[in-house]
Coordinates of C-alpha atoms and ligand atoms in Angstrom, one line a residue:
M1332 CA 40.4 -12.9 65.8
F1333 CA 42.4 -12.6 62.9
L1334 CA 43.8 -9.1 61.1
T1335 CA 46.2 -8.3 58.8
I1336 CA 48.5 -5.4 57.2
S1337 CA 50.0 -5.5 54.2
T1338 CA 52.1 -2.9 52.7
T1339 CA 54.3 -2.6 49.4
G1340 CA 57.5 -1.4 48.3
S1341 CA 60.0 -1.8 45.8
P1342 CA 64.1 -2.6 46.6
E1343 CA 64.9 0.7 47.5
R1344 CA 62.2 1.0 50.0
P1345 CA 61.6 -2.6 50.5
A1346 CA 58.0 -3.6 52.1
T1347 CA 59.8 -5.5 54.8
D1348 CA 60.6 -2.3 56.3
L1349 CA 56.9 -3.3 58.2
G1350 CA 58.9 -5.5 60.4
Y1351 CA 61.2 -2.5 61.9
L1352 CA 57.8 -0.6 62.2
L1353 CA 56.5 -3.1 64.1
H1354 CA 59.3 -4.1 65.6
K1355 CA 59.0 -7.6 64.8
H1356 CA 60.9 -10.0 62.8
P1357 CA 59.4 -11.3 59.6
E1358 CA 61.2 -14.4 59.5
K1359 CA 59.8 -15.3 62.9
T1360 CA 56.6 -16.2 64.7
Q1361 CA 56.1 -14.9 68.1
A1362 CA 53.4 -15.5 70.6
F1363 CA 53.0 -12.9 73.4
S1364 CA 50.7 -13.8 76.5
T1365 CA 47.9 -11.2 76.6
S1366 CA 45.5 -11.0 79.6
H1367 CA 42.8 -12.8 77.7
G1368 CA 45.0 -15.3 75.5
T1369 CA 47.6 -15.5 73.3
A1370 CA 48.5 -13.4 70.5
H1371 CA 50.4 -14.5 67.5
V1372 CA 52.3 -12.5 65.2
F1373 CA 53.4 -13.6 61.9
Y1374 CA 53.9 -12.9 58.3
P1375 CA 52.5 -14.9 55.4
E1376 CA 54.4 -13.2 52.7
A1377 CA 57.6 -11.0 53.1
T1378 CA 59.1 -9.5 50.3
A1379 CA 60.4 -6.4 49.2
E1380 CA 57.8 -6.1 47.1
R1381 CA 55.0 -7.3 49.1
C1382 CA 54.8 -7.7 53.5
T1383 CA 52.0 -8.8 55.3
A1384 CA 51.8 -9.0 59.1
A1385 CA 49.3 -11.3 60.8
L1386 CA 48.0 -10.7 64.2
L1387 CA 46.3 -13.9 65.4
L1388 CA 44.8 -13.7 69.1
E1389 CA 43.8 -17.3 70.6
V1390 CA 41.3 -16.3 73.3
D1391 CA 41.2 -18.5 76.3
P1392 CA 37.5 -18.5 77.1
V1393 CA 37.9 -19.9 80.6
A1394 CA 39.8 -17.1 81.5
L1395 CA 37.5 -14.4 79.8
V1396 CA 34.7 -15.8 82.9
R1397 CA 37.2 -16.3 85.2
R1398 CA 38.0 -12.5 84.7
G1399 CA 34.5 -11.8 84.8
Q1400 CA 34.5 -10.5 81.0
G1401 CA 32.7 -12.9 79.2
K1402 CA 29.3 -12.5 80.8
G1403 CA 26.3 -13.1 78.1
R1404 CA 23.9 -9.8 78.5
G1405 CA 20.8 -12.6 78.1
G1406 CA 18.5 -13.6 80.8
A1407 CA 19.1 -15.8 84.1
P1408 CA 18.7 -19.5 82.3
D1409 CA 21.3 -18.6 78.9
A1410 CA 23.6 -16.6 80.9
A1411 CA 25.5 -19.8 82.4
L1412 CA 25.8 -21.0 78.8
A1413 CA 26.7 -17.9 77.3
Q1414 CA 29.8 -17.3 79.5
Y1415 CA 31.0 -19.7 77.4
V1416 CA 29.5 -20.1 74.0
N1417 CA 30.1 -16.6 72.7
D1418 CA 32.0 -14.5 69.5
R1419 CA 34.5 -13.8 71.4
P1420 CA 37.0 -16.2 70.4
Y1421 CA 36.6 -15.4 66.6
A1422 CA 35.1 -11.8 66.2
A1423 CA 37.4 -9.1 66.1
S1424 CA 36.6 -6.8 68.7
S1425 CA 37.7 -4.8 71.6
L1426 CA 39.8 -7.8 72.2
L1427 CA 41.9 -7.7 70.1
A1428 CA 42.2 -3.7 69.9
V1429 CA 43.7 -4.6 73.3
A1430 CA 46.3 -7.2 71.9
L1431 CA 47.2 -5.1 68.8
S1432 CA 47.9 -2.1 71.6
G1433 CA 49.9 -4.4 73.9
V1434 CA 51.9 -6.4 71.1
F1435 CA 52.5 -3.3 68.6
R1436 CA 53.1 -0.8 71.4
S1437 CA 56.2 0.7 69.9
A1438 CA 54.7 0.7 66.7
L1439 CA 51.4 2.7 68.0
K1440 CA 53.8 5.4 69.4
G1441 CA 55.4 5.6 65.8
Q1442 CA 58.6 4.8 67.7
C1443 CA 61.3 3.0 65.6
V1444 CA 65.0 3.6 67.5
A1445 CA 66.9 1.4 64.5
R1446 CA 65.3 3.9 62.0
P1447 CA 63.6 7.0 63.0
E1448 CA 62.8 8.1 60.3
L1449 CA 60.6 5.2 59.0
P1450 CA 57.3 6.0 61.1
E1451 CA 57.0 9.2 60.1
E1452 CA 57.0 7.8 56.4
Q1453 CA 53.5 7.3 54.9
R1454 CA 52.8 3.8 53.3
A1455 CA 50.4 2.3 51.1
L1456 CA 48.8 0.0 53.6
R1457 CA 46.1 -2.7 52.9
V1458 CA 44.1 -3.8 56.3
E1459 CA 42.0 -7.1 56.3
I1460 CA 39.7 -8.0 59.2
P1461 CA 37.7 -11.3 58.2
A1462 CA 35.1 -11.1 60.7
L1463 CA 34.4 -7.8 62.1
P1464 CA 31.2 -7.3 64.8
A1465 CA 29.6 -4.3 62.8
R1466 CA 26.9 -2.7 64.6
G1467 CA 25.6 -0.1 62.4
G1468 CA 26.9 -2.0 59.2
A1469 CA 28.5 -1.1 56.0
E1470 CA 27.4 2.4 56.3
L1471 CA 28.8 2.4 60.0
V1472 CA 31.8 1.9 58.4
H1473 CA 31.9 4.3 55.8
R1474 CA 31.3 7.3 58.3
L1475 CA 33.9 6.0 60.5
F1476 CA 37.0 5.5 57.9
D1477 CA 35.7 7.3 55.2
P1478 CA 36.6 10.5 56.8
L1479 CA 40.5 9.3 57.7
G1480 CA 40.6 8.9 53.7
W1481 CA 40.7 5.1 53.8
D1482 CA 39.6 3.2 51.1
I1483 CA 37.1 0.8 51.7
V1484 CA 37.4 -2.1 49.5
D1485 CA 35.4 -4.2 50.9
V1486 CA 32.5 -4.6 53.7
E1487 CA 30.8 -7.8 52.9
P1488 CA 28.3 -9.0 55.3
V1489 CA 29.0 -12.2 56.6
P1490 CA 26.4 -14.7 56.3
L1491 CA 25.1 -16.3 59.3
D1492 CA 25.4 -19.6 57.7
E1493 CA 26.6 -20.4 54.4
R1494 CA 25.0 -23.4 53.9
F1495 CA 21.3 -21.5 55.0
P1496 CA 21.7 -18.4 53.0
E1497 CA 18.0 -18.0 53.8
W1498 CA 19.2 -17.4 57.6
G1499 CA 20.3 -13.9 56.1
D1500 CA 23.6 -12.1 57.3
S1501 CA 24.8 -11.9 60.6
R1502 CA 26.4 -8.6 62.3
Y1503 CA 29.6 -9.2 61.0
V1504 CA 31.6 -7.9 58.4
R1505 CA 34.5 -8.9 56.4
L1506 CA 37.0 -5.3 56.0
V1507 CA 39.2 -4.5 53.6
L1508 CA 40.6 -1.1 53.7
E1509 CA 43.5 0.2 51.9
G1510 CA 44.7 4.0 52.3
E1511 CA 48.6 6.1 52.2
L1512 CA 49.2 6.8 55.7
R1513 CA 51.8 6.4 58.6
L1514 CA 51.3 2.8 60.3
A1515 CA 51.6 4.2 63.6
D1516 CA 48.3 6.3 62.6
A1517 CA 46.3 3.4 61.0
L1518 CA 47.1 1.2 64.0
R1519 CA 45.5 4.0 66.2
Q1520 CA 42.5 4.4 64.3
L1521 CA 42.1 0.6 64.1
Y1522 CA 42.7 0.8 68.0
V1523 CA 39.6 3.1 68.6
L1524 CA 37.2 2.5 65.6
L1525 CA 37.5 -1.8 66.1
P1526 CA 36.0 -1.4 69.8
V1527 CA 33.4 1.4 68.5
L1528 CA 32.2 -1.0 65.8
D1529 CA 32.0 -4.1 68.4
D1530 CA 30.3 -1.5 70.3
A1531 CA 30.4 -3.5 73.4
K1532 CA 33.6 -3.5 75.5
H1533 CA 34.6 -6.4 77.4
Y1534 CA 37.0 -4.7 79.9
W1535 CA 36.1 -2.1 82.6
I1536 CA 35.8 1.3 82.0
A1537 CA 38.0 3.1 84.2
P1538 CA 38.4 7.3 84.4
D1539 CA 42.0 6.9 82.4
E1540 CA 39.8 5.5 79.4
V1541 CA 39.6 9.4 78.4
D1542 CA 43.2 9.6 78.7
K1543 CA 43.9 6.8 76.0
L1544 CA 40.9 7.8 73.6
L1545 CA 42.9 10.9 73.5
R1546 CA 46.2 9.5 73.1
A1547 CA 44.8 7.2 70.2
G1548 CA 43.2 9.7 68.8
D1549 CA 46.2 12.6 68.5
G1550 CA 45.9 13.8 65.0
W1551 CA 42.7 12.7 63.9
L1552 CA 39.9 12.4 66.2
A1553 CA 39.9 15.9 67.3
T1554 CA 38.5 16.9 63.7
H1555 CA 36.3 13.8 62.5
P1556 CA 33.3 14.6 62.1
E1557 CA 31.8 11.4 63.8
N1558 CA 33.8 12.2 67.4
G1559 CA 30.7 12.0 69.6
L1560 CA 29.9 8.9 68.2
I1561 CA 33.3 7.1 68.2
S1562 CA 33.8 8.8 71.8
S1563 CA 30.5 7.5 73.5
R1564 CA 30.7 3.9 71.9
Y1565 CA 34.6 4.1 73.0
L1566 CA 33.7 4.8 76.5
A1567 CA 30.6 2.1 76.9
R1568 CA 28.1 5.3 76.5
H1569 CA 29.7 6.5 79.9
K1570 CA 28.0 10.1 80.2
R1571 CA 30.2 12.0 82.1
L1572 CA 33.5 10.4 80.4
T1573 CA 31.9 11.0 77.0
Q1574 CA 31.3 14.6 77.9
D1575 CA 34.6 14.8 79.5
A1576 CA 36.3 13.5 76.6
L1577 CA 34.7 16.5 74.0
E1578 CA 35.3 18.8 76.1
R1579 CA 39.0 17.9 75.9
L1580 CA 38.9 16.9 72.0
E1581 CA 37.1 20.2 71.3
L1582 CA 40.2 22.3 72.7
V1583 CA 42.5 19.9 70.5
R1584 CA 40.4 20.9 67.5
L1585 CA 40.6 25.0 68.0
A1586 CA 44.6 24.5 69.2
E1587 CA 44.5 23.1 65.7
A1588 CA 42.5 25.2 63.9
D1589 CA 44.2 28.5 65.2
G1590 CA 48.1 28.4 65.3
S1591 CA 48.2 31.1 68.2
E1592 CA 46.5 28.6 70.7
V1593 CA 48.4 26.1 70.3
E1594 CA 50.8 26.1 73.1
E1595 CA 49.1 27.1 75.6
L1596 CA 46.0 24.7 75.2
D1597 CA 49.1 21.6 74.4
N1598 CA 50.1 22.2 77.7
A1599 CA 46.2 21.9 79.1
V1600 CA 46.0 18.7 77.2
D1601 CA 49.4 17.4 78.3
E1602 CA 49.1 18.2 82.2
T1603 CA 46.6 15.2 82.1
R1604 CA 48.6 13.2 80.4
D1605 CA 51.6 12.9 82.4
T1606 CA 51.2 10.5 84.5
E1607 CA 52.1 7.8 82.1
E1608 CA 55.6 8.2 80.6
R1609 CA 56.2 8.7 77.1
P1610 CA 60.0 9.0 75.3
V1611 CA 59.5 11.8 73.2
P1612 CA 60.8 10.5 69.7
L1613 CA 63.9 12.1 68.6
A1614 CA 62.2 13.6 65.4
V1615 CA 59.9 15.5 67.9
Q1616 CA 62.7 16.6 69.9
R1617 CA 64.6 18.0 66.9
R1618 CA 61.5 19.7 65.4
E1619 CA 61.5 21.2 68.9
A1620 CA 64.8 22.2 68.9
I1621 CA 64.3 23.8 65.2
L1622 CA 61.4 25.4 66.8
A1623 CA 63.3 26.9 69.4
A1624 CA 66.1 28.2 67.5
L1625 CA 64.0 29.8 64.8
R1626 CA 62.1 31.7 67.5
A1627 CA 65.4 32.6 69.2
A1628 CA 66.2 34.2 65.6
G1629 CA 63.7 35.8 64.9
A1630 CA 63.0 34.4 61.7
A1631 CA 59.7 34.9 60.0
R1632 CA 60.1 34.1 56.7
V1633 CA 61.5 30.3 56.9
L1634 CA 63.2 28.0 54.3
D1635 CA 63.0 24.4 55.4
L1636 CA 65.4 22.8 52.5
G1637 CA 65.0 19.3 51.9
C1638 CA 61.7 19.2 53.6
G1639 CA 60.8 15.5 52.9
Q1640 CA 56.9 15.1 54.0
G1641 CA 56.3 18.2 55.2
Q1642 CA 56.7 17.7 59.0
L1643 CA 58.6 20.8 60.1
V1644 CA 56.2 22.7 57.5
Q1645 CA 53.3 21.6 59.3
A1646 CA 54.9 22.8 62.6
L1647 CA 56.2 26.4 61.4
L1648 CA 52.2 26.9 60.2
K1649 CA 51.2 26.4 63.5
E1650 CA 53.1 29.6 65.1
V1651 CA 51.7 32.9 63.6
S1652 CA 55.0 34.1 64.3
F1653 CA 56.0 32.3 61.1
T1654 CA 54.7 34.8 58.0
E1655 CA 56.2 32.5 55.1
I1656 CA 57.1 29.3 55.1
V1657 CA 58.9 27.3 52.1
G1658 CA 59.7 23.8 51.6
M1659 CA 61.9 22.7 48.9
D1660 CA 63.0 19.0 48.2
V1661 CA 64.6 17.2 45.1
S1662 CA 61.8 14.6 45.4
M1663 CA 58.6 15.3 44.2
R1664 CA 56.7 12.1 45.6
A1665 CA 58.1 13.5 49.1
L1666 CA 56.4 16.7 47.9
N1667 CA 53.3 15.5 47.1
L1668 CA 53.2 13.4 50.7
A1669 CA 53.9 17.1 52.3
A1670 CA 50.9 18.6 50.0
K1671 CA 48.7 15.6 51.0
R1672 CA 49.9 16.0 54.8
L1673 CA 49.2 19.5 55.4
R1674 CA 45.8 19.3 52.9
L1675 CA 47.0 22.1 50.6
E1676 CA 44.0 21.4 48.5
R1677 CA 42.0 22.3 51.4
M1678 CA 43.8 25.0 53.4
G1679 CA 42.0 28.2 53.8
E1680 CA 43.5 31.5 51.8
R1681 CA 44.9 32.6 55.0
Q1682 CA 46.8 29.8 55.4
S1683 CA 47.8 29.4 51.9
S1684 CA 48.7 31.9 51.4
R1685 CA 51.4 31.3 53.7
V1686 CA 52.9 28.6 52.7
R1687 CA 54.6 27.2 49.1
L1688 CA 56.6 23.9 48.1
L1689 CA 58.9 23.8 45.7
Q1690 CA 61.1 21.4 44.2
G1691 CA 64.6 21.8 43.1
S1692 CA 67.9 20.9 44.5
L1693 CA 70.3 21.9 47.0
A1694 CA 73.6 20.9 44.4
Y1695 CA 72.4 24.0 42.4
T1696 CA 71.8 27.4 43.0
D1697 CA 68.1 28.8 43.1
K1698 CA 67.0 32.3 43.0
R1699 CA 64.0 31.6 44.5
L1700 CA 65.9 30.8 47.6
A1701 CA 67.4 34.4 47.7
G1702 CA 66.1 37.2 50.7
Y1703 CA 64.9 35.2 53.7
D1704 CA 65.8 35.0 57.1
A1705 CA 66.0 31.6 57.8
A1706 CA 66.9 28.0 56.0
V1707 CA 66.7 25.1 57.7
L1708 CA 68.6 21.7 56.8
S1709 CA 67.1 18.9 59.1
E1710 CA 69.0 15.6 58.6
V1711 CA 69.3 16.3 54.8
I1712 CA 73.6 16.9 53.9
E1713 CA 74.5 12.9 54.9
H1714 CA 71.7 12.4 52.0
L1715 CA 74.2 14.0 49.6
D1716 CA 77.7 12.2 48.4
V1717 CA 80.7 14.5 50.2
E1718 CA 81.5 15.4 46.9
R1719 CA 78.6 17.6 46.4
L1720 CA 78.5 19.3 50.1
P1721 CA 80.3 21.9 48.5
A1722 CA 78.2 22.7 46.1
L1723 CA 75.3 22.6 48.4
E1724 CA 77.2 25.1 50.8
Y1725 CA 77.7 27.5 47.8
A1726 CA 74.4 27.3 47.3
V1727 CA 72.8 28.0 50.5
F1728 CA 75.6 29.9 52.3
G1729 CA 76.8 32.0 49.1
S1730 CA 74.2 32.8 47.0
A1731 CA 71.1 32.3 49.0
R1732 CA 72.5 33.6 52.5
P1733 CA 69.8 33.8 54.5
R1734 CA 70.2 35.6 57.9
T1735 CA 70.3 32.0 60.0
V1736 CA 70.8 28.9 59.0
L1737 CA 70.5 25.3 61.0
V1738 CA 71.7 22.2 60.4
T1739 CA 70.9 19.1 61.7
T1740 CA 73.1 15.7 61.0
P1741 CA 73.0 12.0 63.1
N1742 CA 76.3 12.3 65.2
V1743 CA 78.1 8.7 64.3
E1744 CA 79.7 8.2 67.9
Y1745 CA 76.0 7.9 69.3
N1746 CA 75.0 5.1 67.1
V1747 CA 76.2 2.5 69.4
R1748 CA 73.7 3.3 72.1
W1749 CA 71.1 2.0 70.1
E1750 CA 70.2 -1.3 70.8
T1751 CA 68.9 -2.3 67.6
L1752 CA 71.9 -0.8 65.6
P1753 CA 74.2 -3.5 64.5
A1754 CA 77.7 -2.4 64.8
G1755 CA 79.0 -0.3 61.9
H1756 CA 75.5 0.4 60.1
V1757 CA 74.5 3.7 59.8
R1758 CA 70.9 4.5 60.4
H1759 CA 69.1 4.8 57.3
G1760 CA 70.2 3.2 54.0
D1761 CA 70.1 6.1 52.1
H1762 CA 72.9 7.9 54.0
R1763 CA 76.1 9.0 52.9
F1764 CA 78.1 9.5 55.6
E1765 CA 77.3 10.3 59.1
W1766 CA 79.9 12.1 60.8
T1767 CA 81.2 12.3 64.5
R1768 CA 81.3 15.8 66.4
E1769 CA 84.3 16.5 65.6
E1770 CA 84.0 16.1 61.5
F1771 CA 80.6 17.7 61.9
R1772 CA 82.4 21.0 63.6
A1773 CA 85.1 21.0 61.4
W1774 CA 82.6 21.2 58.1
A1775 CA 80.9 23.4 59.7
D1776 CA 83.7 25.9 61.2
G1777 CA 85.2 25.7 57.7
V1778 CA 81.3 26.8 56.2
A1779 CA 81.6 29.6 58.7
N1780 CA 84.8 30.8 57.8
R1781 CA 84.6 31.2 54.1
H1782 CA 80.7 32.6 54.1
G1783 CA 80.8 35.3 57.0
Y1784 CA 79.1 33.1 59.6
D1785 CA 79.1 32.5 62.9
V1786 CA 78.3 29.2 64.4
A1787 CA 77.1 27.8 67.6
Y1788 CA 76.7 23.8 68.1
V1789 CA 73.5 22.2 70.3
P1790 CA 73.1 19.0 71.3
V1791 CA 69.5 17.4 70.5
G1792 CA 68.3 14.4 72.3
D1793 CA 69.5 12.7 75.4
D1794 CA 73.6 14.5 75.1
D1795 CA 75.7 11.5 76.8
P1796 CA 78.6 12.3 78.7
E1797 CA 80.6 10.2 76.7
V1798 CA 79.2 10.0 72.9
G1799 CA 77.5 12.9 72.8
P1800 CA 73.8 13.5 71.6
P1801 CA 72.0 11.5 69.0
T1802 CA 71.0 14.5 66.6
Q1803 CA 74.1 16.9 66.3
M1804 CA 72.8 20.8 65.3
A1805 CA 74.6 23.9 63.8
V1806 CA 73.2 27.3 64.4
F1807 CA 74.7 29.8 61.8
T1808 CA 74.6 33.1 62.4
Q1809 CA 75.1 35.7 59.4
T1810 CA 78.1 38.2 60.5
D1811 CA 79.1 39.3 57.2
T1812 CA 75.5 40.9 55.8
T1813 CA 77.1 42.0 52.6
A1814 CA 75.0 41.1 49.5
A1815 CA 74.7 37.5 48.5
D1816 CA 76.1 36.3 45.3
T1817 CA 73.5 35.1 42.7
T1818 CA 74.8 33.7 40.4
D1819 CA 72.7 31.4 38.6
T1820 CA 72.9 27.4 38.6
T1821 CA 76.1 26.7 39.2
D1822 CA 77.0 23.5 40.0
T1823 CA 80.4 23.7 40.7
P1824 CA 81.6 26.5 43.8
K1825 CA 83.6 30.0 42.5
E1826 CA 87.5 29.4 43.0
G1827 CA 88.3 29.4 46.4
E1828 CA 84.4 28.7 47.5
A1829 CA 85.7 25.2 48.1
A1830 CA 87.2 23.6 51.1
Ligands
LIG3291 N1 63.8 17.4 56.6 C1 62.8 16.1 56.8 C2 63.4 15.5 56.0 C3 65.0 14.8 55.9 S1 65.3 13.3 54.8 C4 63.5 15.5 58.3 O1 63.8 16.4 59.1 O2 62.7 15.3 58.6 C5 66.4 14.1 54.0 C6 65.4 14.8 52.7 O3 66.2 15.6 51.8 C7 64.6 13.7 51.8 O4 63.5 14.5 51.6 C8 65.7 13.4 49.9 O5 64.0 13.9 48.9 C9 66.1 15.5 50.4 N2 67.2 15.5 49.4 C10 67.9 14.8 49.0 N3 68.8 15.2 48.6 C11 68.5 16.6 47.8 C12 68.9 17.6 47.3 N4 70.3 17.4 46.3 N5 67.9 18.8 46.8 C13 67.4 18.6 47.9 N6 66.5 17.8 48.7 C14 67.1 16.7 48.6

């Protein structure tokens, strides 16, 4: 059983980041023992331009029989032999899906402690599976993967025996998919859809399979047009469990369609998941802290400055109290990804009237940013050279002057707590600086003084008694409400503005 995942990259955004995302070093071959055999992970290629990770599961057919899971379905005479002679060892199936979730557990959850921003990024991915049992053939492959935005490059039936073409095709296909998405989403989709195509689950269906399905389906299954077929096959056609899954998916779908109901329904779904401990990724904790501060400030019209790929904009859209949401970024690429994530093109009028994406730089004043209730700069200041900060300060606090400004940035003191971060390293290759709590406060206190704001500090993430939280957030509230200085396109602050 074999599957490869490839990505492409550039010197600035190397493809070998795949190693971080999968938590498997590209220069090592690693083996993991799973309940069905040994899983090997290795990289046939690993350069900045192209990187491929391979997962090979060496199934132990005898172990399968002993566990009572490799039984043939034929009548009595074949059954004994079918236990040992079956397709399990080489066909990508539910067993490969189980191995995938075991070996790449953190990647499936979208966790990467060393590079917390990486899992959120969409990447050009290519998945190849040489032998995939597909009951329903190419047509079903399309119905399953097309709605998720995958490009099906190849779905070729594998002949029963190459030497005897007249025997026709086997029920296996060679599948090649390409798409631009987050690795965690891709893995979670494969985790569900491989056994769905196989349609022969080789392990016991326990009631918590519904939870697993909902967790793996987070963000894509509720709105998938084939979610009935997917749930039914994933749950081995178990009627009651399938119905349970579909009812819960419907709740999720309603919540996604109507922002006002999100919270209540989210909780309803979450209660059933509490049995398993899942650490909340720092990026999610940060978003929650930002949303809470914006609600507390009573902000309705919000700027997300340096919005990146639009995760916060997406979260803001789900709450009706945010009536106007503007995402701005200097990077066109980030904005394109944000537009895709938000499905701007397919958005209904009511939603699309609430949101706008702008290209612009925080190093320049910009009239379009005047008159908002709040501005968020989440993990942005550290991407600018320190010498540019006075310009940013002036553009935001001198010119745009929203009532509330939230600024988050890494707390460098916390870096010693990241297990996989080598000493003296910053968390992201593009960080120009990372500050201690004292350095951040010195800057933020200065900004507040110079521009008529109060400032409070909020820890985000585990607040370590010694080194503080991983993320620090400053909440600025305007005290001096005199009109903004709207002199445009000034890259340098007025005299006396800079520290
Ligand atoms: N706010 C997002 C993204 C943080 S990454 C989040 O919290 O996840 C930093 C972002 O700042 C990148 O998208 C980068 O393109 C943007 N950025 C860097 N310099 C900028 C500038 N001068 N003006 C506007 N955006 C900038």
